[in-house]
PDB file of C-alpha atoms and ligand atoms in Angstrom:
ATOM      1  CA  MET A  13     -34.616 -56.876  37.096  1.00  0.00           C
ATOM      2  CA  ALA A  14     -31.636 -55.200  37.735  1.00  0.00           C
ATOM      3  CA  LEU A  15     -30.328 -54.836  41.641  1.00  0.00           C
ATOM      4  CA  GLU A  16     -31.453 -51.808  42.965  1.00  0.00           C
ATOM      5  CA  ILE A  17     -30.047 -49.620  45.999  1.00  0.00           C
ATOM      6  CA  ASN A  18     -33.690 -48.364  47.266  1.00  0.00           C
ATOM      7  CA  LEU A  19     -33.886 -45.820  49.804  1.00  0.00           C
ATOM      8  CA  LYS A  20     -37.533 -44.765  48.863  1.00  0.00           C
ATOM      9  CA  GLY A  21     -39.501 -43.382  51.695  1.00  0.00           C
ATOM     10  CA  LYS A  22     -36.578 -42.612  53.904  1.00  0.00           C
ATOM     11  CA  VAL A  23     -35.497 -39.582  55.266  1.00  0.00           C
ATOM     12  CA  ALA A  24     -31.995 -38.839  55.674  1.00  0.00           C
ATOM     13  CA  VAL A  25     -29.661 -36.207  57.675  1.00  0.00           C
ATOM     14  CA  VAL A  26     -26.366 -35.603  55.936  1.00  0.00           C
ATOM     15  CA  THR A  27     -24.022 -33.358  57.958  1.00  0.00           C
ATOM     16  CA  GLY A  28     -21.588 -30.997  56.516  1.00  0.00           C
ATOM     17  CA  SER A  29     -23.225 -31.627  52.885  1.00  0.00           C
ATOM     18  CA  SER A  30     -22.650 -28.123  51.080  1.00  0.00           C
ATOM     19  CA  SER A  31     -19.456 -29.773  49.583  1.00  0.00           C
ATOM     20  CA  GLY A  32     -17.026 -32.672  49.750  1.00  0.00           C
ATOM     21  CA  LEU A  33     -17.840 -35.849  50.684  1.00  0.00           C
ATOM     22  CA  GLY A  34     -21.296 -34.858  52.343  1.00  0.00           C
ATOM     23  CA  ARG A  35     -22.398 -33.283  48.866  1.00  0.00           C
ATOM     24  CA  SER A  36     -22.072 -36.534  46.976  1.00  0.00           C
ATOM     25  CA  ILE A  37     -23.681 -38.746  49.679  1.00  0.00           C
ATOM     26  CA  ALA A  38     -26.503 -36.738  49.806  1.00  0.00           C
ATOM     27  CA  GLN A  39     -26.586 -36.724  45.853  1.00  0.00           C
ATOM     28  CA  PHE A  40     -26.237 -40.645  46.007  1.00  0.00           C
ATOM     29  CA  LEU A  41     -28.943 -40.982  48.790  1.00  0.00           C
ATOM     30  CA  SER A  42     -31.638 -38.684  46.664  1.00  0.00           C
ATOM     31  CA  GLN A  43     -30.911 -40.842  43.515  1.00  0.00           C
ATOM     32  CA  ALA A  44     -31.747 -44.126  45.710  1.00  0.00           C
ATOM     33  CA  GLY A  45     -35.102 -42.252  46.780  1.00  0.00           C
ATOM     34  CA  ALA A  46     -34.327 -40.642  49.930  1.00  0.00           C
ATOM     35  CA  SER A  47     -35.643 -37.189  51.047  1.00  0.00           C
ATOM     36  CA  VAL A  48     -32.826 -35.526  52.223  1.00  0.00           C
ATOM     37  CA  VAL A  49     -31.553 -32.585  54.541  1.00  0.00           C
ATOM     38  CA  ILE A  50     -28.875 -30.684  53.583  1.00  0.00           C
ATOM     39  CA  ASN A  51     -26.712 -29.490  56.166  1.00  0.00           C
ATOM     40  CA  TYR A  52     -24.268 -26.566  56.570  1.00  0.00           C
ATOM     41  CA  ARG A  53     -22.592 -24.400  59.023  1.00  0.00           C
ATOM     42  CA  LYS A  54     -21.066 -21.465  56.874  1.00  0.00           C
ATOM     43  CA  GLU A  55     -21.349 -21.927  53.253  1.00  0.00           C
ATOM     44  CA  LYS A  56     -25.286 -21.122  52.589  1.00  0.00           C
ATOM     45  CA  ASP A  57     -24.797 -20.537  48.904  1.00  0.00           C
ATOM     46  CA  LYS A  58     -23.179 -23.891  48.160  1.00  0.00           C
ATOM     47  CA  ALA A  59     -25.653 -25.463  50.444  1.00  0.00           C
ATOM     48  CA  ASP A  60     -28.684 -24.328  48.643  1.00  0.00           C
ATOM     49  CA  GLU A  61     -27.101 -25.251  45.232  1.00  0.00           C
ATOM     50  CA  VAL A  62     -27.022 -28.716  46.315  1.00  0.00           C
ATOM     51  CA  THR A  63     -30.526 -28.440  47.751  1.00  0.00           C
ATOM     52  CA  GLN A  64     -32.055 -27.131  44.599  1.00  0.00           C
ATOM     53  CA  GLU A  65     -29.927 -29.639  42.323  1.00  0.00           C
ATOM     54  CA  ILE A  66     -31.773 -32.502  43.850  1.00  0.00           C
ATOM     55  CA  ILE A  67     -35.456 -30.843  43.930  1.00  0.00           C
ATOM     56  CA  GLN A  68     -34.609 -29.991  40.133  1.00  0.00           C
ATOM     57  CA  GLY A  69     -33.613 -33.647  39.864  1.00  0.00           C
ATOM     58  CA  GLY A  70     -37.067 -34.629  41.191  1.00  0.00           C
ATOM     59  CA  GLY A  71     -35.754 -35.353  44.709  1.00  0.00           C
ATOM     60  CA  LYS A  72     -37.071 -33.930  48.032  1.00  0.00           C
ATOM     61  CA  ALA A  73     -34.804 -31.746  49.735  1.00  0.00           C
ATOM     62  CA  ILE A  74     -34.282 -29.160  52.596  1.00  0.00           C
ATOM     63  CA  CYS A  75     -31.584 -27.039  53.632  1.00  0.00           C
ATOM     64  CA  VAL A  76     -30.577 -26.612  57.495  1.00  0.00           C
ATOM     65  CA  GLN A  77     -27.978 -24.267  59.085  1.00  0.00           C
ATOM     66  CA  ALA A  78     -26.547 -25.866  62.155  1.00  0.00           C
ATOM     67  CA  ASP A  79     -23.017 -25.884  63.681  1.00  0.00           C
ATOM     68  CA  VAL A  80     -22.726 -29.885  64.762  1.00  0.00           C
ATOM     69  CA  SER A  81     -20.723 -28.664  67.854  1.00  0.00           C
ATOM     70  CA  LYS A  82     -23.860 -26.979  69.483  1.00  0.00           C
ATOM     71  CA  LYS A  83     -26.279 -28.977  71.102  1.00  0.00           C
ATOM     72  CA  GLU A  84     -28.995 -26.510  70.263  1.00  0.00           C
ATOM     73  CA  ASP A  85     -28.409 -26.190  66.688  1.00  0.00           C
ATOM     74  CA  VAL A  86     -28.202 -29.870  66.521  1.00  0.00           C
ATOM     75  CA  LYS A  87     -31.785 -30.253  68.185  1.00  0.00           C
ATOM     76  CA  HIS A  88     -33.105 -27.791  65.879  1.00  0.00           C
ATOM     77  CA  LEU A  89     -31.671 -29.564  62.773  1.00  0.00           C
ATOM     78  CA  PHE A  90     -33.736 -32.676  63.750  1.00  0.00           C
ATOM     79  CA  GLU A  91     -36.820 -30.589  64.751  1.00  0.00           C
ATOM     80  CA  MET A  92     -36.525 -29.140  60.951  1.00  0.00           C
ATOM     81  CA  ALA A  93     -36.335 -32.502  59.828  1.00  0.00           C
ATOM     82  CA  ASP A  94     -39.388 -33.851  61.588  1.00  0.00           C
ATOM     83  CA  GLN A  95     -41.614 -30.911  60.325  1.00  0.00           C
ATOM     84  CA  GLU A  96     -40.406 -30.905  56.955  1.00  0.00           C
ATOM     85  CA  LEU A  97     -39.878 -34.373  55.938  1.00  0.00           C
ATOM     86  CA  GLY A  98     -40.452 -36.582  58.833  1.00  0.00           C
ATOM     87  CA  PRO A  99     -38.478 -38.422  61.505  1.00  0.00           C
ATOM     88  CA  VAL A 100     -35.123 -39.335  60.379  1.00  0.00           C
ATOM     89  CA  ASP A 101     -34.179 -42.828  59.043  1.00  0.00           C
ATOM     90  CA  ILE A 102     -30.862 -42.528  57.516  1.00  0.00           C
ATOM     91  CA  LEU A 103     -27.940 -40.289  59.602  1.00  0.00           C
ATOM     92  CA  VAL A 104     -24.754 -39.635  58.018  1.00  0.00           C
ATOM     93  CA  ASN A 105     -22.219 -38.061  60.020  1.00  0.00           C
ATOM     94  CA  ASN A 106     -19.919 -36.597  57.342  1.00  0.00           C
ATOM     95  CA  ALA A 107     -19.004 -32.564  58.902  1.00  0.00           C
ATOM     96  CA  GLY A 108     -15.612 -32.513  59.940  1.00  0.00           C
ATOM     97  CA  ILE A 109     -12.137 -30.755  59.741  1.00  0.00           C
ATOM     98  CA  ASP A 110      -8.586 -31.470  59.666  1.00  0.00           C
ATOM     99  CA  GLY A 111      -7.611 -28.516  61.954  1.00  0.00           C
ATOM    100  CA  LYS A 112      -4.436 -26.777  61.738  1.00  0.00           C
ATOM    101  CA  ARG A 113      -1.102 -28.691  61.547  1.00  0.00           C
ATOM    102  CA  GLN A 114       0.520 -28.394  64.959  1.00  0.00           C
ATOM    103  CA  MET A 115       2.744 -30.499  67.219  1.00  0.00           C
ATOM    104  CA  CYS A 116       2.087 -31.030  70.992  1.00  0.00           C
ATOM    105  CA  GLY A 117       3.638 -28.925  72.932  1.00  0.00           C
ATOM    106  CA  ASP A 118       4.012 -25.844  70.447  1.00  0.00           C
ATOM    107  CA  ASP A 119       0.363 -25.827  69.863  1.00  0.00           C
ATOM    108  CA  ASP A 120      -3.006 -24.296  70.643  1.00  0.00           C
ATOM    109  CA  PRO A 121      -5.125 -26.198  72.964  1.00  0.00           C
ATOM    110  CA  ASP A 122      -8.375 -24.351  71.769  1.00  0.00           C
ATOM    111  CA  GLU A 123      -7.474 -25.811  68.255  1.00  0.00           C
ATOM    112  CA  TRP A 124      -7.500 -29.444  69.552  1.00  0.00           C
ATOM    113  CA  GLU A 125     -10.772 -28.667  71.376  1.00  0.00           C
ATOM    114  CA  ARG A 126     -12.105 -27.193  68.623  1.00  0.00           C
ATOM    115  CA  VAL A 127     -11.503 -30.419  66.094  1.00  0.00           C
ATOM    116  CA  ILE A 128     -12.606 -32.623  68.893  1.00  0.00           C
ATOM    117  CA  SER A 129     -15.928 -30.738  69.190  1.00  0.00           C
ATOM    118  CA  ILE A 130     -16.662 -30.732  65.627  1.00  0.00           C
ATOM    119  CA  ASN A 131     -15.556 -34.140  64.760  1.00  0.00           C
ATOM    120  CA  LEU A 132     -16.554 -36.348  68.006  1.00  0.00           C
ATOM    121  CA  LEU A 133     -18.875 -34.191  70.091  1.00  0.00           C
ATOM    122  CA  GLY A 134     -20.890 -33.361  67.007  1.00  0.00           C
ATOM    123  CA  PRO A 135     -21.508 -37.044  65.596  1.00  0.00           C
ATOM    124  CA  TYR A 136     -22.501 -37.899  68.972  1.00  0.00           C
ATOM    125  CA  TYR A 137     -24.893 -35.087  69.617  1.00  0.00           C
ATOM    126  CA  CYS A 138     -26.789 -35.836  66.197  1.00  0.00           C
ATOM    127  CA  ALA A 139     -26.617 -39.460  66.918  1.00  0.00           C
ATOM    128  CA  ARG A 140     -28.570 -39.064  70.097  1.00  0.00           C
ATOM    129  CA  GLU A 141     -31.068 -37.214  68.227  1.00  0.00           C
ATOM    130  CA  ALA A 142     -31.355 -39.816  65.620  1.00  0.00           C
ATOM    131  CA  VAL A 143     -31.532 -42.749  67.894  1.00  0.00           C
ATOM    132  CA  LYS A 144     -34.473 -41.076  69.826  1.00  0.00           C
ATOM    133  CA  ARG A 145     -36.247 -41.253  66.405  1.00  0.00           C
ATOM    134  CA  MET A 146     -35.210 -44.583  65.254  1.00  0.00           C
ATOM    135  CA  ILE A 147     -36.109 -46.500  68.458  1.00  0.00           C
ATOM    136  CA  PRO A 148     -39.575 -46.135  68.179  1.00  0.00           C
ATOM    137  CA  LYS A 149     -39.401 -46.919  64.516  1.00  0.00           C
ATOM    138  CA  LYS A 150     -37.013 -50.051  65.273  1.00  0.00           C
ATOM    139  CA  SER A 151     -35.133 -49.365  62.199  1.00  0.00           C
ATOM    140  CA  GLY A 152     -32.039 -47.213  61.263  1.00  0.00           C
ATOM    141  CA  VAL A 153     -28.946 -46.439  59.935  1.00  0.00           C
ATOM    142  CA  ILE A 154     -26.054 -44.265  61.317  1.00  0.00           C
ATOM    143  CA  ILE A 155     -23.068 -43.668  59.133  1.00  0.00           C
ATOM    144  CA  ASN A 156     -20.084 -42.186  61.012  1.00  0.00           C
ATOM    145  CA  ILE A 157     -17.320 -40.684  58.533  1.00  0.00           C
ATOM    146  CA  THR A 158     -14.233 -41.248  59.899  1.00  0.00           C
ATOM    147  CA  SER A 159     -10.766 -41.595  58.052  1.00  0.00           C
ATOM    148  CA  ASP A 160      -7.714 -44.084  57.221  1.00  0.00           C
ATOM    149  CA  HIS A 161      -6.271 -41.965  60.049  1.00  0.00           C
ATOM    150  CA  GLU A 162      -8.730 -43.819  62.780  1.00  0.00           C
ATOM    151  CA  PHE A 163      -5.897 -46.397  62.274  1.00  0.00           C
ATOM    152  CA  VAL A 164      -2.590 -44.583  60.733  1.00  0.00           C
ATOM    153  CA  PRO A 165      -1.129 -41.936  62.815  1.00  0.00           C
ATOM    154  CA  TRP A 166      -0.815 -38.559  61.205  1.00  0.00           C
ATOM    155  CA  SER A 167       1.974 -36.415  62.668  1.00  0.00           C
ATOM    156  CA  GLY A 168       0.968 -32.772  63.297  1.00  0.00           C
ATOM    157  CA  TYR A 169      -2.638 -33.851  63.409  1.00  0.00           C
ATOM    158  CA  SER A 170      -3.007 -35.747  66.541  1.00  0.00           C
ATOM    159  CA  ALA A 171      -6.619 -34.072  67.348  1.00  0.00           C
ATOM    160  CA  TYR A 172      -7.915 -34.984  63.836  1.00  0.00           C
ATOM    161  CA  SER A 173      -6.811 -38.672  64.230  1.00  0.00           C
ATOM    162  CA  SER A 174      -7.826 -39.048  67.836  1.00  0.00           C
ATOM    163  CA  SER A 175     -10.865 -37.722  66.896  1.00  0.00           C
ATOM    164  CA  LYS A 176     -11.533 -40.372  63.987  1.00  0.00           C
ATOM    165  CA  ALA A 177     -10.162 -43.125  66.396  1.00  0.00           C
ATOM    166  CA  GLY A 178     -12.585 -41.994  68.973  1.00  0.00           C
ATOM    167  CA  LEU A 179     -15.557 -41.797  66.539  1.00  0.00           C
ATOM    168  CA  SER A 180     -14.504 -45.459  65.296  1.00  0.00           C
ATOM    169  CA  MET A 181     -14.971 -46.680  69.221  1.00  0.00           C
ATOM    170  CA  PHE A 182     -18.489 -44.602  69.344  1.00  0.00           C
ATOM    171  CA  THR A 183     -19.803 -46.429  66.157  1.00  0.00           C
ATOM    172  CA  LYS A 184     -18.884 -49.607  67.935  1.00  0.00           C
ATOM    173  CA  THR A 185     -20.397 -48.899  71.145  1.00  0.00           C
ATOM    174  CA  LEU A 186     -23.320 -47.584  69.806  1.00  0.00           C
ATOM    175  CA  ALA A 187     -23.824 -50.301  67.461  1.00  0.00           C
ATOM    176  CA  GLN A 188     -23.817 -52.611  70.555  1.00  0.00           C
ATOM    177  CA  GLU A 189     -26.105 -50.456  72.259  1.00  0.00           C
ATOM    178  CA  VAL A 190     -28.993 -50.208  69.227  1.00  0.00           C
ATOM    179  CA  ALA A 191     -28.876 -53.509  67.573  1.00  0.00           C
ATOM    180  CA  GLU A 192     -31.677 -55.090  69.005  1.00  0.00           C
ATOM    181  CA  ASN A 193     -33.750 -52.195  67.831  1.00  0.00           C
ATOM    182  CA  ASN A 194     -32.664 -53.020  64.348  1.00  0.00           C
ATOM    183  CA  ILE A 195     -30.502 -49.784  63.967  1.00  0.00           C
ATOM    184  CA  ARG A 196     -27.459 -50.250  62.546  1.00  0.00           C
ATOM    185  CA  VAL A 197     -24.039 -48.229  62.869  1.00  0.00           C
ATOM    186  CA  ILE A 198     -21.335 -48.071  60.557  1.00  0.00           C
ATOM    187  CA  SER A 199     -17.977 -46.289  60.119  1.00  0.00           C
ATOM    188  CA  VAL A 200     -16.753 -45.353  56.605  1.00  0.00           C
ATOM    189  CA  ALA A 201     -13.132 -44.459  56.496  1.00  0.00           C
ATOM    190  CA  PRO A 202     -12.045 -42.769  53.422  1.00  0.00           C
ATOM    191  CA  GLY A 203      -8.356 -42.469  52.192  1.00  0.00           C
ATOM    192  CA  ALA A 204      -7.170 -39.523  50.304  1.00  0.00           C
ATOM    193  CA  ILE A 205     -10.290 -38.535  48.530  1.00  0.00           C
ATOM    194  CA  LYS A 206     -10.008 -35.192  46.377  1.00  0.00           C
ATOM    195  CA  THR A 207     -12.004 -32.783  48.400  1.00  0.00           C
ATOM    196  CA  PRO A 208     -11.717 -28.865  49.526  1.00  0.00           C
ATOM    197  CA  ILE A 209     -10.276 -30.332  52.779  1.00  0.00           C
ATOM    198  CA  ASN A 210      -7.014 -31.541  51.055  1.00  0.00           C
ATOM    199  CA  ARG A 211      -7.236 -29.355  47.792  1.00  0.00           C
ATOM    200  CA  ASP A 212      -3.527 -27.728  49.097  1.00  0.00           C
ATOM    201  CA  VAL A 213      -2.005 -31.278  48.730  1.00  0.00           C
ATOM    202  CA  TRP A 214      -3.436 -32.845  45.745  1.00  0.00           C
ATOM    203  CA  GLY A 215      -3.550 -29.393  43.898  1.00  0.00           C
ATOM    204  CA  ASN A 216       0.372 -29.135  44.109  1.00  0.00           C
ATOM    205  CA  PRO A 217       2.394 -31.465  41.918  1.00  0.00           C
ATOM    206  CA  ASP A 218       4.975 -32.369  44.607  1.00  0.00           C
ATOM    207  CA  SER A 219       2.755 -32.888  47.338  1.00  0.00           C
ATOM    208  CA  LEU A 220       0.375 -34.773  44.977  1.00  0.00           C
ATOM    209  CA  ALA A 221       3.184 -37.495  43.993  1.00  0.00           C
ATOM    210  CA  ASP A 222       3.973 -37.913  47.480  1.00  0.00           C
ATOM    211  CA  LEU A 223       0.485 -38.606  48.512  1.00  0.00           C
ATOM    212  CA  LEU A 224      -0.167 -41.125  45.436  1.00  0.00           C
ATOM    213  CA  LYS A 225       2.844 -43.089  46.740  1.00  0.00           C
ATOM    214  CA  LYS A 226       0.501 -43.796  49.906  1.00  0.00           C
ATOM    215  CA  VAL A 227      -2.158 -45.234  47.785  1.00  0.00           C
ATOM    216  CA  ALA A 228      -1.877 -48.626  46.284  1.00  0.00           C
ATOM    217  CA  MET A 229      -4.424 -48.243  43.540  1.00  0.00           C
ATOM    218  CA  PRO A 230      -3.081 -45.510  40.697  1.00  0.00           C
ATOM    219  CA  ARG A 231      -5.099 -42.656  41.716  1.00  0.00           C
ATOM    220  CA  LEU A 232      -6.503 -40.758  44.599  1.00  0.00           C
ATOM    221  CA  GLY A 233     -10.243 -41.150  45.531  1.00  0.00           C
ATOM    222  CA  GLU A 234     -13.183 -39.281  43.869  1.00  0.00           C
ATOM    223  CA  VAL A 235     -16.413 -37.879  46.314  1.00  0.00           C
ATOM    224  CA  SER A 236     -18.155 -40.330  44.066  1.00  0.00           C
ATOM    225  CA  ASP A 237     -16.446 -43.391  45.713  1.00  0.00           C
ATOM    226  CA  ILE A 238     -17.447 -42.497  48.954  1.00  0.00           C
ATOM    227  CA  GLY A 239     -21.311 -41.477  47.894  1.00  0.00           C
ATOM    228  CA  SER A 240     -21.822 -44.566  46.145  1.00  0.00           C
ATOM    229  CA  VAL A 241     -20.512 -46.818  49.301  1.00  0.00           C
ATOM    230  CA  VAL A 242     -22.411 -45.132  52.129  1.00  0.00           C
ATOM    231  CA  ALA A 243     -25.861 -45.634  49.786  1.00  0.00           C
ATOM    232  CA  PHE A 244     -25.053 -49.142  49.506  1.00  0.00           C
ATOM    233  CA  LEU A 245     -24.470 -49.431  53.292  1.00  0.00           C
ATOM    234  CA  CYS A 246     -27.612 -47.479  54.093  1.00  0.00           C
ATOM    235  CA  SER A 247     -29.652 -49.959  51.925  1.00  0.00           C
ATOM    236  CA  ASP A 248     -31.286 -53.096  53.042  1.00  0.00           C
ATOM    237  CA  LEU A 249     -28.457 -54.754  50.649  1.00  0.00           C
ATOM    238  CA  ALA A 250     -26.262 -54.558  53.643  1.00  0.00           C
ATOM    239  CA  SER A 251     -28.812 -55.338  56.564  1.00  0.00           C
ATOM    240  CA  TYR A 252     -26.408 -57.250  58.431  1.00  0.00           C
ATOM    241  CA  VAL A 253     -23.543 -54.903  58.338  1.00  0.00           C
ATOM    242  CA  THR A 254     -23.398 -53.393  61.659  1.00  0.00           C
ATOM    243  CA  GLY A 255     -20.385 -52.157  64.177  1.00  0.00           C
ATOM    244  CA  ILE A 256     -17.428 -52.273  61.604  1.00  0.00           C
ATOM    245  CA  THR A 257     -15.521 -49.667  59.618  1.00  0.00           C
ATOM    246  CA  VAL A 258     -15.370 -49.883  55.718  1.00  0.00           C
ATOM    247  CA  PRO A 259     -12.208 -48.585  54.566  1.00  0.00           C
ATOM    248  CA  VAL A 260     -12.848 -46.794  51.101  1.00  0.00           C
ATOM    249  CA  ASP A 261      -9.113 -45.851  50.425  1.00  0.00           C
ATOM    250  CA  GLY A 262      -7.803 -47.568  47.282  1.00  0.00           C
ATOM    251  CA  GLY A 263      -5.441 -49.641  49.552  1.00  0.00           C
ATOM    252  CA  MET A 264      -3.951 -47.083  51.780  1.00  0.00           C
ATOM    253  CA  LEU A 265      -4.045 -49.215  54.445  1.00  0.00           C
ATOM    254  CA  LEU A 266      -2.447 -51.613  52.549  1.00  0.00           C
ATOM    255  CA  TYR A 267       1.318 -49.657  53.436  1.00  0.00           C
ATOM    256  CA  PRO A 268       1.917 -49.918  49.411  1.00  0.00           C
ATOM    257  CA  ASP A 269       5.480 -48.292  50.689  1.00  0.00           C
ATOM    258  CA  PHE A 270       6.209 -51.896  51.569  1.00  0.00           C
ATOM    259  CA  LYS A 271       5.947 -53.183  48.205  1.00  0.00           C
ATOM    260  CA  HIS A 272       9.682 -53.106  47.615  1.00  0.00           C
ATOM    261  CA  GLY A 273      11.992 -53.652  50.439  1.00  0.00           C
ATOM    262  CA  GLY A 274      11.577 -53.641  54.078  1.00  0.00           C
TER     263      GLY A 274
HETATM  264  C1  LIG B 314      -7.943 -36.103  55.409  1.00  0.00           C
HETATM  265  C2  LIG B 314      -6.874 -35.700  54.116  1.00  0.00           C
HETATM  266  C3  LIG B 314      -5.776 -36.671  53.792  1.00  0.00           C
HETATM  267  C4  LIG B 314      -6.288 -38.133  53.953  1.00  0.00           C
HETATM  268  C5  LIG B 314      -4.884 -38.897  53.543  1.00  0.00           C
HETATM  269  C6  LIG B 314      -8.095 -37.496  55.398  1.00  0.00           C
HETATM  270  O1  LIG B 314      -8.554 -37.943  56.665  1.00  0.00           O
HETATM  271  O2  LIG B 314      -8.831 -35.400  55.611  1.00  0.00           O
HETATM  272  O3  LIG B 314      -6.709 -34.520  54.466  1.00  0.00           O
HETATM  273  O4  LIG B 314      -5.332 -36.248  52.591  1.00  0.00           O
HETATM  274  O5  LIG B 314      -6.921 -38.468  54.844  1.00  0.00           O
HETATM  275  O6  LIG B 314      -3.986 -38.520  54.651  1.00  0.00           O
END
């Protein structure tokens, strides 16, 4: 029998799943048999489209609007999951923004706050709703989508990089708290993946060439590179993995600029 990623009977909430990484993650989880809550903040049409795709493919999905930086919205998101599909088994904290490029001192502090609210407070609000439901079951998986920028500083994006480094520490601390309940918490750190978030970079030949120099493998990532790894980590095939970051970045963290010279 072929090896299979089996998530049959599981309920998964994927935040920010109307497009980009979240959309692919939701599709992979559904293909592995999970029922999926598609969450969006603004892109209702796209979220409806993903939901319909999953249903037409024979899967189970519902679509719920919620801004993860708002506690009340998050509460509603998990209550909808309870009502329609059952208490969550898998949470993927994917929703996130880069924010505006701005240098410290010459910046808008409200923008810094906005990035931290969505990228760090959001996953925390979602995780607390999730663990309340996972602890009684003594089972669950929480995946926090960070970035290579949890390790690599990124000039002009101090809020983004700090939010991802913070989220990585949240992963480790929460993993320590809930391991005794058989709940695993893992960060997945994408490198340069082609999504709407960085379309202005890969859509332009000069900035694409610059970005490719930062990746050891000879290509940017595709959303499916992330979706497949997340599905694997959510499954029992990874049942002894917790509290760490799994980079999925084609070797961006190998600092390929050091291949020559130094
Ligand atoms: C960012 C992308 C960027 C990539 C590599 C990701 O975390 O969201 O915009 O291209 O890191 O720097």
